[in-house]
Short mmCIF file of C-alpha atoms in Angstrom, two decimals:
data_model
loop_
_atom_site.label_atom_id
_atom_site.label_comp_id
_atom_site.label_asym_id
_atom_site.label_seq_id
_atom_site.Cartn_x
_atom_site.Cartn_y
_atom_site.Cartn_z
CA MET H 1 114.06 103.58 56.66
CA GLY H 2 112.65 102.84 53.05
CA ASN H 3 115.77 103.21 50.79
CA THR H 4 115.20 106.08 48.95
CA LEU H 5 115.39 108.48 52.39
CA GLN H 6 118.95 106.91 53.38
CA VAL H 7 120.43 108.34 49.49
CA VAL H 8 119.41 111.04 50.56
CA ILE H 9 121.18 110.96 53.52
CA ILE H 10 124.22 109.60 51.90
CA ILE H 11 124.25 112.61 49.29
CA SER H 12 123.54 115.42 51.05
CA LEU H 13 126.31 114.31 53.76
CA THR H 14 128.55 113.66 50.02
CA LEU H 15 128.29 117.49 49.23
CA MET H 16 128.84 118.81 52.42
CA VAL H 17 132.46 117.13 53.25
CA ILE H 18 133.14 118.41 49.19
CA GLY H 19 132.01 121.65 50.09
CA LEU H 20 134.03 122.26 52.95
CA ALA H 21 136.93 120.21 51.60
CA MET H 22 136.81 123.02 48.80
CA VAL H 23 137.00 125.43 51.73
CA LEU H 24 139.92 124.46 53.65
CA ALA H 25 142.02 123.22 50.52
CA MET H 26 141.50 126.35 48.83
CA GLY H 27 143.05 127.77 52.83
CA GLY H 28 145.95 125.32 52.54
CA PHE H 29 146.83 126.52 48.78
CA GLY H 30 147.07 130.53 49.51
CA PHE H 31 144.20 130.98 48.49
CA THR H 32 142.85 133.70 51.67
CA VAL H 33 139.63 132.14 52.19
CA PRO H 34 138.26 136.13 53.62
CA PRO H 35 139.41 138.82 50.75
CA SER H 36 142.70 140.30 51.72
CA SER H 37 141.18 144.01 51.33
CA VAL H 38 138.86 142.18 54.72
CA ARG H 39 142.14 142.29 56.98
CA SER H 40 142.01 144.98 57.58
CA LEU H 41 139.58 145.78 59.48
CA ALA H 42 141.29 142.73 61.43
CA THR H 43 145.23 145.10 61.63
CA ILE H 44 142.99 147.78 62.77
CA PHE H 45 141.60 145.90 65.95
CA LEU H 46 144.51 144.13 66.90
CA ASN H 47 146.30 147.62 66.62
CA THR H 48 144.29 148.69 69.49
CA THR H 49 142.89 145.60 71.14
CA PHE H 50 146.65 146.63 73.58
CA ASN H 51 148.59 149.33 72.69
CA LEU H 52 150.82 151.05 75.26
CA ASP H 53 151.99 153.49 72.56
CA THR H 54 150.91 157.09 73.86
CA LYS H 55 149.29 157.23 69.99
CA TYR H 56 146.98 154.72 70.56
CA ARG H 57 145.82 155.60 74.20
CA TYR H 58 142.48 156.81 74.36
CA VAL H 59 141.63 154.67 71.74
CA SER H 60 143.13 151.03 72.61
CA ALA H 61 140.87 148.80 74.84
CA MET H 62 144.26 147.97 77.41
CA SER H 63 143.31 143.66 77.11
CA PRO H 64 145.41 141.51 75.54
CA GLU H 65 142.64 139.13 73.67
CA ALA H 66 141.02 140.57 71.49
CA VAL H 67 138.31 138.28 71.04
CA THR H 68 137.12 139.75 75.00
CA ALA H 69 137.84 143.03 74.44
CA ILE H 70 135.78 142.67 70.61
CA VAL H 71 132.60 141.32 72.64
CA TRP H 72 132.84 143.31 76.29
CA ASP H 73 134.42 146.52 75.27
CA TYR H 74 133.86 147.86 71.02
CA ARG H 75 130.62 146.13 71.56
CA GLY H 76 129.52 146.11 75.18
CA LEU H 77 125.68 146.85 74.05
CA ASP H 78 125.11 143.49 72.03
CA THR H 79 126.24 141.52 74.41
CA LEU H 80 124.11 142.78 77.16
CA PHE H 81 121.63 142.77 75.34
CA GLU H 82 122.46 138.79 74.25
CA THR H 83 122.31 138.21 77.75
CA SER H 84 119.45 139.95 78.55
CA VAL H 85 117.63 137.19 75.54
CA MET H 86 118.78 134.64 78.16
CA PHE H 87 117.38 136.53 80.95
CA ILE H 88 114.28 136.29 79.42
CA ALA H 89 114.38 133.17 78.21
CA ILE H 90 114.69 131.82 81.90
CA VAL H 91 112.11 133.51 83.14
CA GLY H 92 109.72 132.36 80.78
CA ALA H 93 110.65 128.72 82.16
CA LEU H 94 110.44 129.83 86.20
CA ALA H 95 106.72 131.13 84.99
CA ILE H 96 105.43 127.72 83.43
CA SER H 97 106.79 125.58 86.15
CA ARG H 98 105.96 128.70 89.32
CA GLY H 99 105.87 126.39 92.86
CA ALA H 100 107.25 123.34 91.41
CA SER H 101 110.06 123.60 92.79
CA GLU H 102 109.20 123.62 96.63
CA LYS H 103 106.30 121.64 96.15
CA LEU H 104 108.36 119.01 95.88
CA LEU H 105 110.37 119.25 98.85
CA LYS H 106 107.26 119.53 101.08
CA GLY H 107 106.21 115.91 99.70
CA PHE H 108 109.74 113.90 100.91
CA SER H 109 111.52 114.53 103.54
CA LYS H 110 114.09 111.62 103.01
CA THR H 111 116.64 111.98 100.60
CA ARG H 112 116.20 108.64 98.27
CA GLY H 113 117.51 107.93 94.44
CA GLY H 114 120.90 108.37 93.44
CA MET H 115 123.42 106.97 91.17
CA SER H 116 126.07 104.05 93.31
CA LEU H 117 128.78 104.68 95.08
CA ILE H 118 131.54 104.70 93.08
CA VAL H 119 129.72 106.98 90.79
CA LYS H 120 129.16 109.31 93.92
CA THR H 121 132.82 109.14 94.31
CA ILE H 122 134.38 110.22 90.76
CA THR H 123 131.58 112.89 90.55
CA ARG H 124 132.92 114.43 94.33
CA ILE H 125 135.93 114.42 91.98
CA ILE H 126 135.90 116.06 88.63
CA ILE H 127 133.08 119.01 89.66
CA VAL H 128 135.66 120.21 91.66
CA MET H 129 138.14 120.47 88.38
CA ILE H 130 135.53 121.66 86.36
CA ALA H 131 134.25 123.96 88.41
CA SER H 132 138.69 125.20 88.82
CA VAL H 133 139.00 125.00 84.73
CA GLY H 134 134.86 127.50 84.88
CA LEU H 135 136.85 130.14 86.57
CA SER H 136 140.03 130.16 85.30
CA ILE H 137 138.86 130.26 81.94
CA THR H 138 136.38 132.98 83.22
CA LEU H 139 139.19 134.97 85.35
CA HIS H 140 141.72 135.02 83.03
CA GLY H 141 138.83 136.00 80.08
CA HIS H 142 141.22 138.68 79.12
CA LEU H 143 144.62 137.88 79.22
CA THR H 144 143.37 133.18 77.09
CA PRO H 145 140.44 131.93 75.09
CA GLY H 146 137.38 132.70 76.79
CA GLY H 147 135.59 134.77 79.05
CA GLY H 148 131.86 134.76 80.92
CA PHE H 149 130.02 133.22 79.09
CA GLN H 150 132.38 129.55 78.22
CA GLY H 151 133.59 130.09 81.72
CA GLY H 152 129.82 129.75 83.16
CA ALA H 153 129.02 127.05 80.79
CA THR H 154 131.45 125.02 82.24
CA ILE H 155 130.68 125.39 85.19
CA ALA H 156 126.94 124.71 84.49
CA VAL H 157 128.36 121.61 83.84
CA ALA H 158 128.83 120.47 87.19
CA PRO H 159 124.87 120.73 88.99
CA MET H 160 124.33 119.46 86.44
CA LEU H 161 126.35 115.90 86.83
CA LEU H 162 125.81 116.73 90.64
CA ILE H 163 121.36 116.89 89.92
CA ILE H 164 122.15 113.19 87.51
CA THR H 165 124.73 111.17 89.93
CA PHE H 166 122.97 112.34 93.74
CA SER H 167 119.07 112.94 92.25
CA ILE H 168 116.91 116.08 92.46
CA TYR H 169 115.84 115.50 96.30
CA LEU H 170 119.87 115.54 97.78
CA PHE H 171 120.77 118.68 95.20
CA SER H 172 117.97 120.79 96.48
CA LYS H 173 119.21 120.37 99.41
CA MET H 174 122.40 122.36 98.62
CA ILE H 175 120.68 125.20 95.95
CA THR H 176 117.31 125.93 94.72
CA VAL H 177 115.53 127.33 92.04
CA SER H 178 115.27 130.49 93.89
CA LYS H 179 118.85 130.71 95.18
CA ALA H 180 119.53 130.39 91.93
CA VAL H 181 117.54 132.88 90.36
CA THR H 182 119.15 134.89 93.38
CA LEU H 183 122.87 134.12 92.55
CA ARG H 184 121.69 134.97 88.23
CA SER H 185 120.37 138.29 89.32
CA ILE H 186 122.80 139.16 91.30
CA GLY H 187 125.41 138.20 88.35
CA LEU H 188 122.98 140.78 86.02
CA ILE H 189 123.06 143.37 88.56
CA GLY H 190 126.88 143.54 88.30
CA ILE H 191 126.71 143.66 84.73
CA ALA H 192 124.19 146.58 84.77
CA LEU H 193 126.44 148.68 87.60
CA SER H 194 129.70 147.67 84.97
CA ALA H 195 128.19 149.23 82.27
CA PHE H 196 127.75 152.21 84.33
CA ILE H 197 130.47 152.32 86.60
CA VAL H 198 132.73 154.42 85.07
CA LEU H 199 129.86 156.83 84.73
CA ILE H 200 129.61 157.27 88.39
CA ILE H 201 133.21 157.38 88.75
CA ALA H 202 133.49 160.72 86.77
CA ILE H 203 130.09 161.82 88.15
CA LEU H 204 131.79 161.54 92.19
CA HIS H 205 134.23 163.86 90.49
CA GLY H 206 131.63 166.21 88.86
CA ASP H 207 132.47 165.64 85.24
CA LEU H 208 130.65 163.18 82.26
CA ALA H 209 131.89 160.04 81.06
CA TYR H 210 130.59 157.11 78.53
CA ILE H 211 128.27 154.64 79.28
CA PHE H 212 130.06 151.18 79.01
CA GLN H 213 133.13 153.05 78.60
CA ASN H 214 136.51 151.39 80.05
CA GLN H 215 139.60 153.22 79.78
CA PRO H 216 139.83 156.76 79.36
CA LYS H 217 138.81 158.79 75.68
CA LEU H 218 140.17 161.60 74.54
CA TYR H 219 137.18 163.75 76.03
CA SER H 220 136.55 161.61 79.03
CA HIS H 221 139.54 160.90 81.22
CA TYR H 222 137.97 158.54 83.02
CA GLY H 223 138.60 155.23 83.31
CA LEU H 224 139.19 151.99 85.82
CA PRO H 225 142.95 150.67 86.26
CA SER H 226 144.66 148.61 83.19
CA TYR H 227 146.90 147.06 84.79
CA ALA H 228 148.07 146.93 88.41
CA GLU H 229 152.56 147.01 88.86
CA VAL H 230 152.78 142.48 86.84
CA MET H 231 149.18 142.04 86.29
CA VAL H 232 147.03 143.03 83.90
CA LEU H 233 143.55 143.55 84.49
CA GLY H 234 141.67 145.38 81.74
CA GLY H 235 139.90 147.42 83.29
CA THR H 236 135.84 146.31 83.42
CA LEU H 237 135.91 143.64 81.08
CA LEU H 238 137.32 141.14 84.11
CA LEU H 239 134.16 142.81 86.08
CA PHE H 240 132.12 141.48 83.45
CA ASN H 241 133.75 138.66 83.19
CA THR H 242 132.96 137.63 86.67
CA PHE H 243 129.57 138.40 86.52
CA GLU H 244 128.33 136.65 83.36
CA THR H 245 129.87 133.65 84.61
CA LEU H 246 127.66 134.06 87.65
CA ALA H 247 124.19 134.79 85.23
CA VAL H 248 124.95 131.76 83.09
CA ALA H 249 126.18 129.40 85.40
CA PHE H 250 123.18 129.71 87.78
CA GLY H 251 120.92 130.97 84.96
CA PHE H 252 121.59 127.41 83.44
CA THR H 253 121.16 125.11 87.26
CA ALA H 254 117.75 126.90 87.08
CA LEU H 255 116.43 125.46 83.96
CA PHE H 256 118.06 122.22 85.05
CA ILE H 257 116.46 121.68 88.00
CA LEU H 258 112.98 122.46 85.78
CA PHE H 259 113.72 120.52 83.54
CA ILE H 260 114.31 117.59 85.86
CA LEU H 261 111.57 117.84 87.54
CA PRO H 262 108.75 114.76 87.96
CA GLU H 263 106.22 115.11 85.23
CA GLU H 264 103.56 114.50 87.95
CA VAL H 265 104.95 117.25 90.04
CA VAL H 266 105.26 119.59 87.29
CA LYS H 267 101.40 118.78 85.25
CA ASP H 268 99.72 119.58 88.41
CA ILE H 269 101.41 123.19 88.50
CA ILE H 270 100.43 123.80 84.75
CA LYS H 271 96.87 123.21 84.74
CA GLY H 272 96.44 125.14 88.00
CA GLU H 273 94.36 124.48 91.05
CA GLU H 274 89.85 125.39 90.08
CA MET M 1 150.77 123.21 59.42
CA MET M 2 151.13 120.27 57.11
CA LEU M 3 149.63 118.47 60.39
CA HIS M 4 146.84 121.22 60.98
CA TYR M 5 145.17 120.43 57.67
CA ILE M 6 145.71 116.73 57.76
CA LEU M 7 144.24 116.51 61.15
CA MET M 8 141.61 118.62 60.55
CA ALA M 9 140.69 116.05 57.13
CA LEU M 10 140.21 113.36 59.34
CA SER M 11 138.56 115.08 62.00
CA ALA M 12 136.07 115.95 59.98
CA LEU M 13 135.74 112.47 58.02
CA LEU M 14 134.84 111.04 61.08
CA SER M 15 132.84 113.40 61.99
CA ILE M 16 130.66 112.32 58.83
CA SER M 17 130.17 109.01 60.00
CA VAL M 18 129.18 109.70 62.97
CA VAL M 19 126.64 111.69 61.94
CA TYR M 20 125.24 109.25 59.77
CA LEU M 21 125.46 106.79 62.29
CA ALA M 22 123.03 109.52 64.54
CA ILE M 23 120.84 109.94 61.75
CA VAL M 24 120.79 105.93 60.79
CA GLU M 25 120.54 104.91 64.75
CA ARG M 26 116.71 103.73 66.78
CA ASP M 27 118.13 103.70 70.62
CA LEU M 28 117.84 107.71 70.68
CA ILE M 29 119.96 107.03 73.60
CA LYS M 30 123.35 106.32 71.17
CA ALA M 31 122.23 108.66 69.14
CA ALA M 32 122.31 111.43 71.47
CA ILE M 33 125.67 109.71 72.09
CA PHE M 34 127.27 109.84 68.51
CA SER M 35 125.79 113.73 68.30
CA ALA M 36 128.46 113.97 71.42
CA VAL M 37 130.89 112.16 69.73
CA GLN M 38 130.35 114.32 66.48
CA SER M 39 130.34 117.85 68.54
CA ALA M 40 133.88 117.12 70.28
CA LEU M 41 135.46 116.77 66.59
CA TYR M 42 133.68 119.58 65.63
CA ALA M 43 135.05 121.37 68.69
CA PHE M 44 138.19 119.99 67.15
CA LEU M 45 137.88 121.28 64.55
CA TYR M 46 136.87 125.28 65.34
CA TYR M 47 140.59 124.41 67.42
CA LEU M 48 142.59 123.79 64.37
CA LEU M 49 140.62 126.88 62.86
CA MET M 50 142.40 128.69 65.23
CA ALA M 51 138.66 129.79 66.83
CA PRO M 52 139.68 128.95 70.61
CA ASP M 53 136.68 130.66 71.98
CA ILE M 54 134.64 128.84 69.65
CA PHE M 55 136.10 126.02 71.22
CA LEU M 56 136.01 126.25 74.33
CA THR M 57 131.76 127.51 74.73
CA TYR M 58 131.40 124.14 72.09
CA ILE M 59 132.50 121.69 74.00
CA PRO M 60 130.59 122.99 77.80
CA VAL M 61 127.62 123.66 75.53
CA GLY M 62 128.09 120.43 72.54
CA VAL M 63 129.20 117.59 74.36
CA GLY M 64 127.72 118.26 78.21
CA LEU M 65 124.85 120.55 78.46
CA TYR M 66 122.81 119.49 75.23
CA THR M 67 123.45 116.00 75.15
CA ALA M 68 122.28 116.14 79.14
CA LEU M 69 119.26 117.81 78.47
CA ILE M 70 118.84 115.25 74.85
CA LEU M 71 119.16 112.77 77.36
CA ILE M 72 116.30 114.19 80.16
CA LEU M 73 114.18 114.54 77.33
CA ILE M 74 114.83 110.83 76.19
CA LYS M 75 113.66 109.34 79.65
CA LYS M 76 110.88 111.73 79.78
CA THR M 77 108.96 109.86 76.64
CA GLU M 78 110.39 107.18 74.42
CA ARG M 79 114.05 105.37 73.85
CA TYR M 80 113.00 103.97 70.77
CA GLU M 81 112.02 105.31 67.33
CA GLY M 82 109.53 104.14 65.97
CA GLU M 83 108.45 103.06 61.73
#
């Protein structure tokens, strides 16, 4: 590597450090980095996310976690299209390597590969911990920081570890690409149904409601229960988080199976049979 | 409150040196591991800047999934970067 390149790297890193440090130091010395006029917006959101006051009854999202409320209630359509972008990306990967995983399984009858016994045992213990942390992030998504994508990405680490330590041949006996895609589709159908569930309830009562409605609004008095006895449920937020976790975790699983397939198998598939 | 800023400064400085090592390193597996360390330090920064949602996304994606993807790519291509 040339000396000039090294100098350029050091200078650009130094400039980045100075820039970041200035922003942080200004916050530390009491200058608020976003001007205080912006903060009134935050006040509005904090007032309306969880408010039992009758004045806010038809505005509040009834979820103590402001970020999840904004992601799935205030801006539900944005998140729906983000999920569909990831869906399209996975459809592309599936279309390129169609049939590759089935062909792989046909060729090898007995399991082979994988790491040593120590690594396998530790992985067996660790995946239980990863899965439970991911589930708690998901199911508490409307109470504490976290939510569908965070929980799903955490759970997706477990199949990745399984593939690497136990080899793709053994993993394919548990979860194949088609199984992962089926579970992912169940998650997507669940998200789509959750967007319409209040409308469906309202139509069954002979009335109308909004799409992506969560709590009762001024002109439509239907909604999912926001709390039951001592538990805060958050209405549709819990449903959205659960189904998003399914979609993200098994979407990543399908992608990892496709990425780790041996090249000679995939090359034949991409070339086609002419 | 002061402790927050000291920890932030420490993790930011550490992450800068790790970024430098990741860029300069010729062995790509070591570079991927340096990048994972940098991701962990950045996640810690996000936590101290009171963005716990980003923290929870950054840990599995930046440390787990992204590093694994890069390692798979290195295994399928070459381990050492040429001149």
